Coordinates of C-alpha atoms in Angstrom, one line a residue:
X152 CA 5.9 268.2 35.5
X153 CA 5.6 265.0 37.7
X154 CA 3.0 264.3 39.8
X155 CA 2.9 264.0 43.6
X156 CA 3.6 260.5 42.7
X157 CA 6.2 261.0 40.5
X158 CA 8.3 263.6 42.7
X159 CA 8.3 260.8 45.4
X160 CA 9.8 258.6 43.0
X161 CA 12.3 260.9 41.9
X162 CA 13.1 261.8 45.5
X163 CA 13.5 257.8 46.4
X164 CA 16.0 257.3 43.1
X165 CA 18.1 260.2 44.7
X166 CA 18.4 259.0 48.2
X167 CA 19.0 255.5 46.4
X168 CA 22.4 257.3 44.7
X169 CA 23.1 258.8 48.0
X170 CA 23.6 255.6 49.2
X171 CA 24.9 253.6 46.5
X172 CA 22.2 251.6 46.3
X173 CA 22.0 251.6 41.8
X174 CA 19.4 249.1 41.6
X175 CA 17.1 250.5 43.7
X176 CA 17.9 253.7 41.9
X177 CA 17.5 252.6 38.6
X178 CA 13.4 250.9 39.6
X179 CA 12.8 254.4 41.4
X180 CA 13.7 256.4 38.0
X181 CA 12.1 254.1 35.6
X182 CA 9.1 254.4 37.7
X183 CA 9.4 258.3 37.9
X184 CA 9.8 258.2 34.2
X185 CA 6.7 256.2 33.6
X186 CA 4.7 258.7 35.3
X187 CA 5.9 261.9 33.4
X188 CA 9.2 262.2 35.3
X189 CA 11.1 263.8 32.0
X190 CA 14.5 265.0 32.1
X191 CA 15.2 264.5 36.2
X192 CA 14.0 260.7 36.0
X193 CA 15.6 260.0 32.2
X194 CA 19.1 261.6 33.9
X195 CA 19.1 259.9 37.0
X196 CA 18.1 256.1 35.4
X197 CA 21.0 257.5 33.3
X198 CA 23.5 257.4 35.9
X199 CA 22.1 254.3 37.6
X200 CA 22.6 252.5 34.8
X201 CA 26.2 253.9 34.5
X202 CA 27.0 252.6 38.3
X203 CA 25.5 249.6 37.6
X204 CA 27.9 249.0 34.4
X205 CA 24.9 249.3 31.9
X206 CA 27.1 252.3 30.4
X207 CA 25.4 252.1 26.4
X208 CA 22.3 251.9 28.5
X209 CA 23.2 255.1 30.0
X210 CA 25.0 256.7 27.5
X211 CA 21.2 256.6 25.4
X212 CA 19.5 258.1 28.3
X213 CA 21.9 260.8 28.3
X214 CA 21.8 261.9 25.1
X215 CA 17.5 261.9 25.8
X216 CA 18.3 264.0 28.0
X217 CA 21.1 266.7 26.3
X218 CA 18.0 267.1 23.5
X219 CA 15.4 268.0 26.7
X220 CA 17.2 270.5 27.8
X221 CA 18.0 272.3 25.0
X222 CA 14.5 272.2 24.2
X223 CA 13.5 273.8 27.3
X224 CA 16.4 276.3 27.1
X225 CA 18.8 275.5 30.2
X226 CA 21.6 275.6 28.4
X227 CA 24.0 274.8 31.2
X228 CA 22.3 271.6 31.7
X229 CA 22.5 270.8 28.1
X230 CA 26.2 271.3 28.3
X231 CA 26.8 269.1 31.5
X232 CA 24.9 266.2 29.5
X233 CA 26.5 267.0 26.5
X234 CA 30.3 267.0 27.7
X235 CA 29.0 263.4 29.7
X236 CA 28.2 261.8 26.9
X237 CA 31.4 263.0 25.1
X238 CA 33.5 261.7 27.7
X239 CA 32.0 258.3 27.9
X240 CA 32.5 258.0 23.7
X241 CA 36.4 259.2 24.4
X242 CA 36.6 256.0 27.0
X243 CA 35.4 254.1 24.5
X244 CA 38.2 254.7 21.5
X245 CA 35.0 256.6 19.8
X246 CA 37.1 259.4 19.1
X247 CA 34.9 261.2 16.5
X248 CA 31.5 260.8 18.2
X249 CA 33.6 262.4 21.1
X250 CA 34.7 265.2 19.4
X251 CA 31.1 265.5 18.1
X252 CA 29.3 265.6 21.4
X253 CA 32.1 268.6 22.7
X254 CA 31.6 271.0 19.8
X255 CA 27.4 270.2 20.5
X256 CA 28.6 271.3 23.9
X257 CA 30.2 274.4 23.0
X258 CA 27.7 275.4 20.7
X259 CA 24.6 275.3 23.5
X260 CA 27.2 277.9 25.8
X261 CA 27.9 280.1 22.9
X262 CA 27.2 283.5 24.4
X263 CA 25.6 282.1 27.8
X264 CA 26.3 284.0 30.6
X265 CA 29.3 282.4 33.2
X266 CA 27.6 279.4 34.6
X267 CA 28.9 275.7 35.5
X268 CA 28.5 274.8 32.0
X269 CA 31.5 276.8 30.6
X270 CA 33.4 274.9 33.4
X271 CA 32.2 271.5 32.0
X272 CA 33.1 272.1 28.7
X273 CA 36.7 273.1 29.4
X274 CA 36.9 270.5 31.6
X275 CA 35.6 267.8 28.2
X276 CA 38.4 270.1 26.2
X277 CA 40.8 269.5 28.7
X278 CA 40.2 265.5 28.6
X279 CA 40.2 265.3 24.8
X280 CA 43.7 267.8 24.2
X281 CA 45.7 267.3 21.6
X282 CA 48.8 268.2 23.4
X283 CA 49.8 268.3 27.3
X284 CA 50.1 272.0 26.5
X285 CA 46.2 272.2 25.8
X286 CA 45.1 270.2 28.8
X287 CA 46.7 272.3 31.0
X288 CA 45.4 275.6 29.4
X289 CA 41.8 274.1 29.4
X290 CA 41.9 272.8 33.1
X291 CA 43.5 276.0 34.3
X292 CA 39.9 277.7 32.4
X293 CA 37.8 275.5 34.1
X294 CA 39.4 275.8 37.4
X295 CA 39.3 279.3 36.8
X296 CA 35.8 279.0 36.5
X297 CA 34.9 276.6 39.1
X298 CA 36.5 279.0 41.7
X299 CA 34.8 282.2 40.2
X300 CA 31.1 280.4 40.8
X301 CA 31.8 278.5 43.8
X302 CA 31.4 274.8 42.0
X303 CA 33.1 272.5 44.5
X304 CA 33.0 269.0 42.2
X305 CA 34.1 271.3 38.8
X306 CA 37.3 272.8 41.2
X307 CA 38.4 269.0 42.6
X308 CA 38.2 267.7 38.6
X309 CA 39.9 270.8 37.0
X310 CA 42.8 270.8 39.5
X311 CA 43.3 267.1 39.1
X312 CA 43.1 267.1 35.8
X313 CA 45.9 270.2 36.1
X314 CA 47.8 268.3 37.9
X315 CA 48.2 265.3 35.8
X316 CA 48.9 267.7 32.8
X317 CA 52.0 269.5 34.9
X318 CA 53.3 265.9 35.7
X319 CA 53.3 265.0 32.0
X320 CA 54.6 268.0 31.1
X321 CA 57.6 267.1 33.3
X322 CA 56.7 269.4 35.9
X323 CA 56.8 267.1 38.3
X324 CA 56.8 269.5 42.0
X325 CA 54.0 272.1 41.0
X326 CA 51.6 268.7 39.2
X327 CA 52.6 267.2 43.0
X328 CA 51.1 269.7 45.2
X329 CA 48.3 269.7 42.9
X330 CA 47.7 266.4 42.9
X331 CA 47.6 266.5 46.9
X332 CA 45.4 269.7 46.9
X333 CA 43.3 268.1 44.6
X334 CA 42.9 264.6 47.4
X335 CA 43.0 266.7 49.8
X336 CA 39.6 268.3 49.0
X337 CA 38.3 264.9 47.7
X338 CA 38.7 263.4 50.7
X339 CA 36.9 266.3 52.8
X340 CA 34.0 266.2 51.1
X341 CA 33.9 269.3 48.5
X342 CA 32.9 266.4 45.8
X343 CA 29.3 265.3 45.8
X344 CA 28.9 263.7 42.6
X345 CA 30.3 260.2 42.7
X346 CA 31.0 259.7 39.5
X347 CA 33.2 263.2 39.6
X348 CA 34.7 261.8 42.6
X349 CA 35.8 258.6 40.9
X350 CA 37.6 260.5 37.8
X351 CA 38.8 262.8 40.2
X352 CA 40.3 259.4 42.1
X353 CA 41.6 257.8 38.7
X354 CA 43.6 261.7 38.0
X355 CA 45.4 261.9 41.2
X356 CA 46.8 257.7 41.1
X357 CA 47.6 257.8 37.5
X358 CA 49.5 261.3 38.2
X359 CA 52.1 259.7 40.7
X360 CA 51.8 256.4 38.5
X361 CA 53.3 257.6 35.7
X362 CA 55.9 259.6 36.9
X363 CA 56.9 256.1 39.2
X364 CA 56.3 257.5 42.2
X365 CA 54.9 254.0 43.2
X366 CA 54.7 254.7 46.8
X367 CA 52.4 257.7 46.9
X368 CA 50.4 256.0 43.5
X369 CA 49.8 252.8 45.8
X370 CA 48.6 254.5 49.3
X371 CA 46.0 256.9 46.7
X372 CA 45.5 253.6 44.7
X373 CA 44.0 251.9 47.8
X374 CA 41.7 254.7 49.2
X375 CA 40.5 254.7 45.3
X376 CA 40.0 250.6 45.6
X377 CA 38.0 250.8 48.9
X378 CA 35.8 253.7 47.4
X379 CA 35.3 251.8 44.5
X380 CA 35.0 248.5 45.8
X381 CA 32.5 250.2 48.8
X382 CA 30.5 252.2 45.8
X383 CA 30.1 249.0 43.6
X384 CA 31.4 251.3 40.7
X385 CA 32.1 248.6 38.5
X386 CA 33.9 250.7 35.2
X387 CA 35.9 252.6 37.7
X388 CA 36.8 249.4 39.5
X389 CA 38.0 247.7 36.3
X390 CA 40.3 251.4 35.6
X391 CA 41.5 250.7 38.8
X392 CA 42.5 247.6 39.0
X393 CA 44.7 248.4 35.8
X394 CA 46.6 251.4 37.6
X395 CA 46.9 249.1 41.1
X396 CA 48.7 246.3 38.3
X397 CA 50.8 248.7 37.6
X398 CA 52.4 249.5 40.6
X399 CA 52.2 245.4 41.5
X400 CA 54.4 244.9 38.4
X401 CA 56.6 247.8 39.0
X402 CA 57.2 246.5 42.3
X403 CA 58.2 242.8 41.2
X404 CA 54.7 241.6 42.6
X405 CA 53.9 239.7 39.0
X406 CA 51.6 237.2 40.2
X407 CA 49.6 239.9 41.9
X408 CA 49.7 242.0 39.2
X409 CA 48.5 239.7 36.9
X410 CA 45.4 238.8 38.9
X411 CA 44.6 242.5 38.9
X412 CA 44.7 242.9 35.3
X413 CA 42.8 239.4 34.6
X414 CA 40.3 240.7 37.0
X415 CA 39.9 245.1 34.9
X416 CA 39.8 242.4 31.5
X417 CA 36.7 240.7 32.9
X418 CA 34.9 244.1 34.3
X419 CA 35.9 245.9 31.1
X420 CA 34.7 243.0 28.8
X421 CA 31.4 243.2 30.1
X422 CA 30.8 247.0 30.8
X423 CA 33.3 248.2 28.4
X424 CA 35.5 246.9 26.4
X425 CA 36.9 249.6 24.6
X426 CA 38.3 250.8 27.4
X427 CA 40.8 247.7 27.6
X428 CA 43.6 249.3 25.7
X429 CA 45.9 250.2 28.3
X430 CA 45.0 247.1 30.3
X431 CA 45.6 244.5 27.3
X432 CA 49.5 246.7 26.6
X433 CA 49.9 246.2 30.2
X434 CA 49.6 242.7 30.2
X435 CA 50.8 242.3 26.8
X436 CA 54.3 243.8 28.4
X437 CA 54.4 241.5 31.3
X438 CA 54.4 238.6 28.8
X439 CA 56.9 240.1 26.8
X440 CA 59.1 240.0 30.2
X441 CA 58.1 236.5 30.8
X442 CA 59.0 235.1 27.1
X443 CA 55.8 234.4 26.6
X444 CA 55.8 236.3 22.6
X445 CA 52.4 234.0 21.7
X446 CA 50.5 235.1 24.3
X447 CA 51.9 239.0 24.2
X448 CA 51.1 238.9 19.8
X449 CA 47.2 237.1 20.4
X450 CA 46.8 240.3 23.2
X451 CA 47.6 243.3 21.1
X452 CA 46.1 241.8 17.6
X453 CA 44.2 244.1 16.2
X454 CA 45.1 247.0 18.5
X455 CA 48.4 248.0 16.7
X456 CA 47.4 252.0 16.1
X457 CA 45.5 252.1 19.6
X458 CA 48.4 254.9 21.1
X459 CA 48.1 253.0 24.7
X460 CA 49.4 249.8 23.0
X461 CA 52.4 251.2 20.9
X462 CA 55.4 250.4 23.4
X463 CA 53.8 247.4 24.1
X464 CA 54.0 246.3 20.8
X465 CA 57.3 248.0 20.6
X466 CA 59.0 245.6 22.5
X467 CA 57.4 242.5 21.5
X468 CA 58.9 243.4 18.4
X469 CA 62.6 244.0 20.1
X470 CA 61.5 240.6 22.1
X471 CA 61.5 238.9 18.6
X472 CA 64.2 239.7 16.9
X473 CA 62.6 242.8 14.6
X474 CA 64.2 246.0 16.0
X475 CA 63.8 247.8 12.9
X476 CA 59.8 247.4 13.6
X477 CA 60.2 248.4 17.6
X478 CA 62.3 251.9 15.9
X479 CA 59.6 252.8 13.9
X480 CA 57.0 252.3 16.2
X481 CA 58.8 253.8 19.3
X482 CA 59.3 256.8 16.7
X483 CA 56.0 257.0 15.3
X484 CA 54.8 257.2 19.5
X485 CA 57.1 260.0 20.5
X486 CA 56.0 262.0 17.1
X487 CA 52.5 261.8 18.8
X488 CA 53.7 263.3 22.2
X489 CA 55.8 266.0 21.4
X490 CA 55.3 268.0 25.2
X491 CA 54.5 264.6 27.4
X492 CA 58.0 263.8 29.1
X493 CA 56.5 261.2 31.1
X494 CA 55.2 259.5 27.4
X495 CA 58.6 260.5 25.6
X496 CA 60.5 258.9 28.4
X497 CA 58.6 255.5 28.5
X498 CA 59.0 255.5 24.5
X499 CA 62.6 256.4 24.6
X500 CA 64.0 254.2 26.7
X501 CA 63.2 251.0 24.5
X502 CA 64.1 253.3 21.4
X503 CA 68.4 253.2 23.0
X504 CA 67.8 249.3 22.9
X505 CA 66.3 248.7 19.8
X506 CA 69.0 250.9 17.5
X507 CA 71.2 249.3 19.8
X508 CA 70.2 246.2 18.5
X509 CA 70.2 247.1 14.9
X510 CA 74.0 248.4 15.4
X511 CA 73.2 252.2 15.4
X512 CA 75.6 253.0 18.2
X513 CA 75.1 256.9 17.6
X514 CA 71.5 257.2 17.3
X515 CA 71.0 255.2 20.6
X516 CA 73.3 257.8 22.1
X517 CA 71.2 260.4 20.8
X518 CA 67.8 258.7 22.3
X519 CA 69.9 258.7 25.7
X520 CA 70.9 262.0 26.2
X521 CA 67.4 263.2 25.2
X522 CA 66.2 260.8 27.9
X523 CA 68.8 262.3 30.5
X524 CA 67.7 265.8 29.3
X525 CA 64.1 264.9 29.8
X526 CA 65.3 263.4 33.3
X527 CA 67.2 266.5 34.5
X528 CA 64.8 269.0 33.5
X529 CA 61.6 267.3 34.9
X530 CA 63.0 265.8 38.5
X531 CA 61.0 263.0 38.0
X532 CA 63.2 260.0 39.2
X533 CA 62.1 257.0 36.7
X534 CA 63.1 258.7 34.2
X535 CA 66.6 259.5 35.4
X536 CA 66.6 256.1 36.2
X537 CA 66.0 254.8 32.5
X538 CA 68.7 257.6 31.1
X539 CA 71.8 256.2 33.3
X540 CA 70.5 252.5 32.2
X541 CA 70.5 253.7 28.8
X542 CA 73.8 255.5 29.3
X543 CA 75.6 252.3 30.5
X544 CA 74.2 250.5 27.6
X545 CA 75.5 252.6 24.6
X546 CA 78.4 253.0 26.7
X547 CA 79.3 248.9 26.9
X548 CA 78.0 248.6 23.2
X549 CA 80.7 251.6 22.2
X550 CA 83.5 249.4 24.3
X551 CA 83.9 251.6 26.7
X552 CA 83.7 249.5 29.6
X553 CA 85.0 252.0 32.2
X554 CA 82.6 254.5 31.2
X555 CA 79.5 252.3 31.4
X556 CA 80.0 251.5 35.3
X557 CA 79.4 254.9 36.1
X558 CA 75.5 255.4 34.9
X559 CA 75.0 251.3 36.1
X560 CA 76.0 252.1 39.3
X561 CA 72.9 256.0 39.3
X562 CA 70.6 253.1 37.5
X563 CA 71.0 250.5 40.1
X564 CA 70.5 253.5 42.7
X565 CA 67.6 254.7 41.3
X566 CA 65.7 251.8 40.3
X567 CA 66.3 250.0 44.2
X568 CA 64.7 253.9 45.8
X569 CA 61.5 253.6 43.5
X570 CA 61.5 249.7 44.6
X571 CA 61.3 248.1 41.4
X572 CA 63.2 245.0 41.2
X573 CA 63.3 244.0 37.4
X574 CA 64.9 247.2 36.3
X575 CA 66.9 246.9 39.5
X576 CA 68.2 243.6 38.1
X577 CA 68.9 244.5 34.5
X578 CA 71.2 247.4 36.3
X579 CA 73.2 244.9 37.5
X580 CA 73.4 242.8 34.4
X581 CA 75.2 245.9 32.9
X582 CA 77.0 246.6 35.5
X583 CA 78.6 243.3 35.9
X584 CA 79.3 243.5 32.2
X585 CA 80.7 246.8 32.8
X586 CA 83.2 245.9 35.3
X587 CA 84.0 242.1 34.4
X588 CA 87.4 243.2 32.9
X589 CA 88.6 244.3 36.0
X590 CA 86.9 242.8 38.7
X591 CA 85.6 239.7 38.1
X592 CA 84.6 238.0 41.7
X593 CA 82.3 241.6 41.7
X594 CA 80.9 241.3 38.4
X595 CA 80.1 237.6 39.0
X596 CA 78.4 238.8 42.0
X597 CA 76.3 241.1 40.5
X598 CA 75.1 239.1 38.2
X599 CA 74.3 236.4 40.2
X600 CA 72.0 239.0 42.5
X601 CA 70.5 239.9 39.4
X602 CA 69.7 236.0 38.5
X603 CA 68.3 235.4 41.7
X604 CA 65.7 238.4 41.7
X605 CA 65.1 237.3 38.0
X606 CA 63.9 234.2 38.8
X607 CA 62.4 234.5 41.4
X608 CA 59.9 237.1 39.1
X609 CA 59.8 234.4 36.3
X610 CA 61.4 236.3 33.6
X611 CA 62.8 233.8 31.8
X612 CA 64.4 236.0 28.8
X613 CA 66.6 237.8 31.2
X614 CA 66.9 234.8 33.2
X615 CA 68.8 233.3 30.1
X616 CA 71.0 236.4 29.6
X617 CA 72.2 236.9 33.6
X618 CA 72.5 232.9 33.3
X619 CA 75.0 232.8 30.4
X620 CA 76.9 236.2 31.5
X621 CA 77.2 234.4 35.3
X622 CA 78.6 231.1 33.4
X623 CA 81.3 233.4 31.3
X624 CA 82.0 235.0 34.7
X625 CA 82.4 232.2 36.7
X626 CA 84.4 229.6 33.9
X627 CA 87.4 227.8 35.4
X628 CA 90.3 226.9 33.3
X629 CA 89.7 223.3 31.9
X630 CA 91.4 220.5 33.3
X631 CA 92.0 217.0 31.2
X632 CA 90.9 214.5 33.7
X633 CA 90.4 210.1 33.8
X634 CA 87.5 209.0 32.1
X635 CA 85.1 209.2 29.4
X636 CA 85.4 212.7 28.4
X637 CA 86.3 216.2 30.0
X638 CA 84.9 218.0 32.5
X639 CA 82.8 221.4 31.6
X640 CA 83.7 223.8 33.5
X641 CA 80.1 223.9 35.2
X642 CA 80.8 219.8 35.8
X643 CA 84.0 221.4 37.4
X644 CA 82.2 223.6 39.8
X645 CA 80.0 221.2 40.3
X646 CA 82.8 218.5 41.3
X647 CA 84.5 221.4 43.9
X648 CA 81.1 221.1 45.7
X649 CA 80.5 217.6 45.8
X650 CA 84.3 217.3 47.2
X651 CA 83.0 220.0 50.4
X652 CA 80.2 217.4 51.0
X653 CA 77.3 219.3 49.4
X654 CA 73.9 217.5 48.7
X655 CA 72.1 217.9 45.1
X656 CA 70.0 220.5 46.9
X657 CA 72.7 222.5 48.3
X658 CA 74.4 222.4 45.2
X659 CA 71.7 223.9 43.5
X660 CA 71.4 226.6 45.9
X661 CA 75.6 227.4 45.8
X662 CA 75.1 227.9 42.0
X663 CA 71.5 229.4 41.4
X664 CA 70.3 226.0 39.5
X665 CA 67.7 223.8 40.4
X666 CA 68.1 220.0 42.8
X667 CA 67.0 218.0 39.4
X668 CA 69.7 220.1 36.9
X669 CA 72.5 219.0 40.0
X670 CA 71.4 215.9 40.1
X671 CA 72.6 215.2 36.2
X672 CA 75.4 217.1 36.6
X673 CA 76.2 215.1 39.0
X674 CA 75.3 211.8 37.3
X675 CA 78.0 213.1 34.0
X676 CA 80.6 214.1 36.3
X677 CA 80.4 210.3 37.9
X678 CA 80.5 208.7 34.5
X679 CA 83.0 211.2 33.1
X680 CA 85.6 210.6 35.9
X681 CA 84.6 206.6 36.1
X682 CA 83.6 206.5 40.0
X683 CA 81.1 204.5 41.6
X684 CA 79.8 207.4 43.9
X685 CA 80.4 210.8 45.2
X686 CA 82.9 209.6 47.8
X687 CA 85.3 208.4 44.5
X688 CA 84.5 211.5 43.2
X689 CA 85.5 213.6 45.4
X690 CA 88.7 211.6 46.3
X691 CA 89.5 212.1 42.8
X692 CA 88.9 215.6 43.3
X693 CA 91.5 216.0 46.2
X694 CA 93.7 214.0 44.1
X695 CA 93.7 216.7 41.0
X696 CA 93.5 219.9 42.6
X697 CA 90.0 221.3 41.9
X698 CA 89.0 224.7 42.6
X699 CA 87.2 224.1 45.8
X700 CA 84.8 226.9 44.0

């Protein structure tokens, strides 16, 4: 037992957590531990170090501590330190440590009587679940628990964690209202263990996140921020930052996004960087979307079996020409997630592209009606999104134009509700592709709303693709004209606007092109038709008859 001396210390390292104040935690706690503090000062130095990102540190102290315990026989103590340590070694990709450290959990509780600890180990069962199926049945036992003794912290987790696993399990109404039960109590103050609090936080933003309800995800996202930012939490900060990316990237805010996940790399790097897997696919994705292949390969190198980072890698491989590569990996992913509609939907949707791409019209078709299946049957809206995209793709890649406008027309919809520009855009690449036959002034202006959002996000692949599908749209017949050589028919469109009196700049607005690319179309066109200037020029114009555009 401590001394007089020592239970002061201990009692000045726990009013230091109250506040948030880690390092004056962490000297209070050492200095209980010097003088005989045992298992109160070892666990709190534990969780000082953990706030202040020193997480091996703490993970060390912890494990002291799981053995003191069970030495002295409180079991349910051993158990909450056990399932602790387990959880911060299934963080880290340290699966089988993880693993480990639960059964050591369950074995401590074997024929205890009901107590908090059988709530913590359900709760660690719960996080390390095979299937979606098995996290819900453990989060429903430790909720069951939680509520039978009256454990306000255990209740918030379980139902959060219950929550998330209804949402994955494409239940998307019941996992909602848990979700929001779950903040709802957060945010009143049942929760006094911060750290609880934060996963608590992290369960209730990636719930809506990955279902794509970006607007609920971002106002939970910013109360989870501030707490973190206000907590100085710093591995919950760098989680947080990679779910807050999300919905910047989802919401055409790239730049922004970027940042975010730049600044989870650097807090994950140095607290831990195990933890970086979904943060790196993340990114790795966004520079897929921005053409930059390099930078997306030197991200995900040595990650390739990491589950986070399949669709990542996935479509850098559909990026570069290897579809057979994105298949198998796509396939391999939705093997692994046989009950997760939200992960079976994200995989699926590149799946229809990629055997698109290798010329397999029926087995896309196949992929998309198990993503419109997965759609209907869960409500959740992203997903019925991504089927009618799908749809209108295997539609136009069949040749059935008239089919495809259909589903462009429910993707467009649905992508421009959850406010998520790119995917709006590549609706209305199909959907100009899908109507072109028969209405060409619409399709042309379809894709040129679709180039103009494109650029203005910097994703230069689709960029290129709305850019040649607008030129196809948009060719004039040829005309043989005086000169050096023939028009092109961009030189011709070119040449209508220069006979209205357009500058180089306004030119490059009217066509979606930059001042310096009008300027040298300019420049040809003047050689090509033999005039001094852009007065000639356009008097020649009047002369022939061009378009006036």
């Amino acid at each position: 037992m401590p001394g007089s001396g020592g239970a002061a210390l201990l009692g000045a390292g726990r009013q230091a957590l109250e506040r948030a104040d880690w390092e004056s935690a962490r000297s209070a706690f050492a200095a209980a531990l010097g003088a005989g503090g045992a298992a109160g000062a070892r666990d709190g130095l534990a969780e000082a170090q953990w706030f202040l990102g020193r997480v091996p540190e703490a993970i060390a102290l912890r494990e002291q501590v799981f053995e003191e315990h069970v030495r002295a026989g409180r079991c349910a103590e051993a158990a909450r330190s056990a399932v602790w340590v387990a959880h911060q070694h299934l963080l880290s990709g340290r699966g089988s440590a993880a693993r480990g450290w639960l059964a050591r959990s369950e074995r401590v509780m074997a024929g205890q009587p009901l107590c908090a600890g059988h709530g913590w180990v359900a709760v660690e069962a719960a996080r390390q679940a095979a299937t979606v199926a098995e996290q819900a049945t453990a989060a429903a036992h430790a909720l069951e628990v939680a509520r039978a003794i009256g454990d306000g912290d255990l209740e918030v987790l379980a139902i959060s964690l219950l929550g998330c696993a209804e949402v994955r399990a494409g239940r998307w109404g019941p996992g909602l209202r848990l979700l929001e039960e779950a903040m709802a109590a957060a945010t009143a103050g049942r929760v006094t263990d911060l750290h609880t609090l934060g996963e608590a936080y992290c369960n209730l933003v990636l719930g809506c996140s990955c279902a794509g309800e970006w607007t609920q995800a971002a106002e939970w996202c910013e109360h989870v921020e501030s707490f973190a930012r206000g907590s100085a939490i710093k591995p919950l900060f760098g989680a947080c930052r990679t779910v807050h990316a999300d919905l910047l990237i989802a919401g055409g805010r790239w730049a922004d996004g970027e940042a975010a996940l730049q600044e989870a790399l650097a807090v994950d790097a140095e607290q831990l960087p195990e933890v970086s897997a979904p943060t790196v696919a993340l990114l790795a994705e966004l520079r897929v979307q921005q053409g930059r292949l390099r930078e997306a390969a030197q991200l995900l190198a040595g990650r390739e079996e990491h589950p986070a980072v399949l669709r990542a890698l996935a479509l850098l491989r559909l990026a570069d020409g290897h579809p057979r590569q994105a298949a198998v990996l796509l396939e391999r992913g939705l093997r692994a997630t046989p009950d997760d509609a939200v992960a079976a939907g994200a995989l699926l949707s590149p799946l229809v592209h990629a055997r698109l791409a290798l010329g397999d019209v029926p087995g896309a078709r196949t992929a998309a009606d198990e993503l419109a299946t997965l759609g209907a049957a869960t409500g959740i809206r992203l997903l019925a999104a991504r089927a009618a995209l799908a749809a209108a793709a295997v539609e136009l890649a069949a040749g059935r134009a008239g089919e495809a406008a259909g589903p462009a027309r429910r993707a467009l919809r649905g992508f421009s509700e959850l406010l998520m520009p790119f995917d709006a855009a590549l609706s209305r690449l199909v959907l100009a592709r899908a109507v072109a036959q028969d209405d060409r002034g619409t399709a042309a202006d379809e894709a040129g709303a679709a180039l103009a959002a494109l650029q203005g996000l910097g994703a230069t692949p689709a960029v290129g693709a709305a850019t040649a599908l607008l030129r196809e749209l948009r060719e004039p017949a040829r005309r043989p004209v005086r000169g050096s050589g023939e028009l092109s028919a961009r030189e011709e469109e070119v040449l209508a606007l220069i006979a209205r009196g357009l500058s180089n700049a306004a030119i490059g607005r009217a066509l979606v092109i930059s001042e310096k690319t009008a300027g040298h179309h300019v420049s040809h066109i003047l050689t090509k038709l033999g005039a001094r200037n852009r007065a000639e020029a356009a008097a020649q114009a009047v002369r022939r008859g061009t378009p006036d555009g």
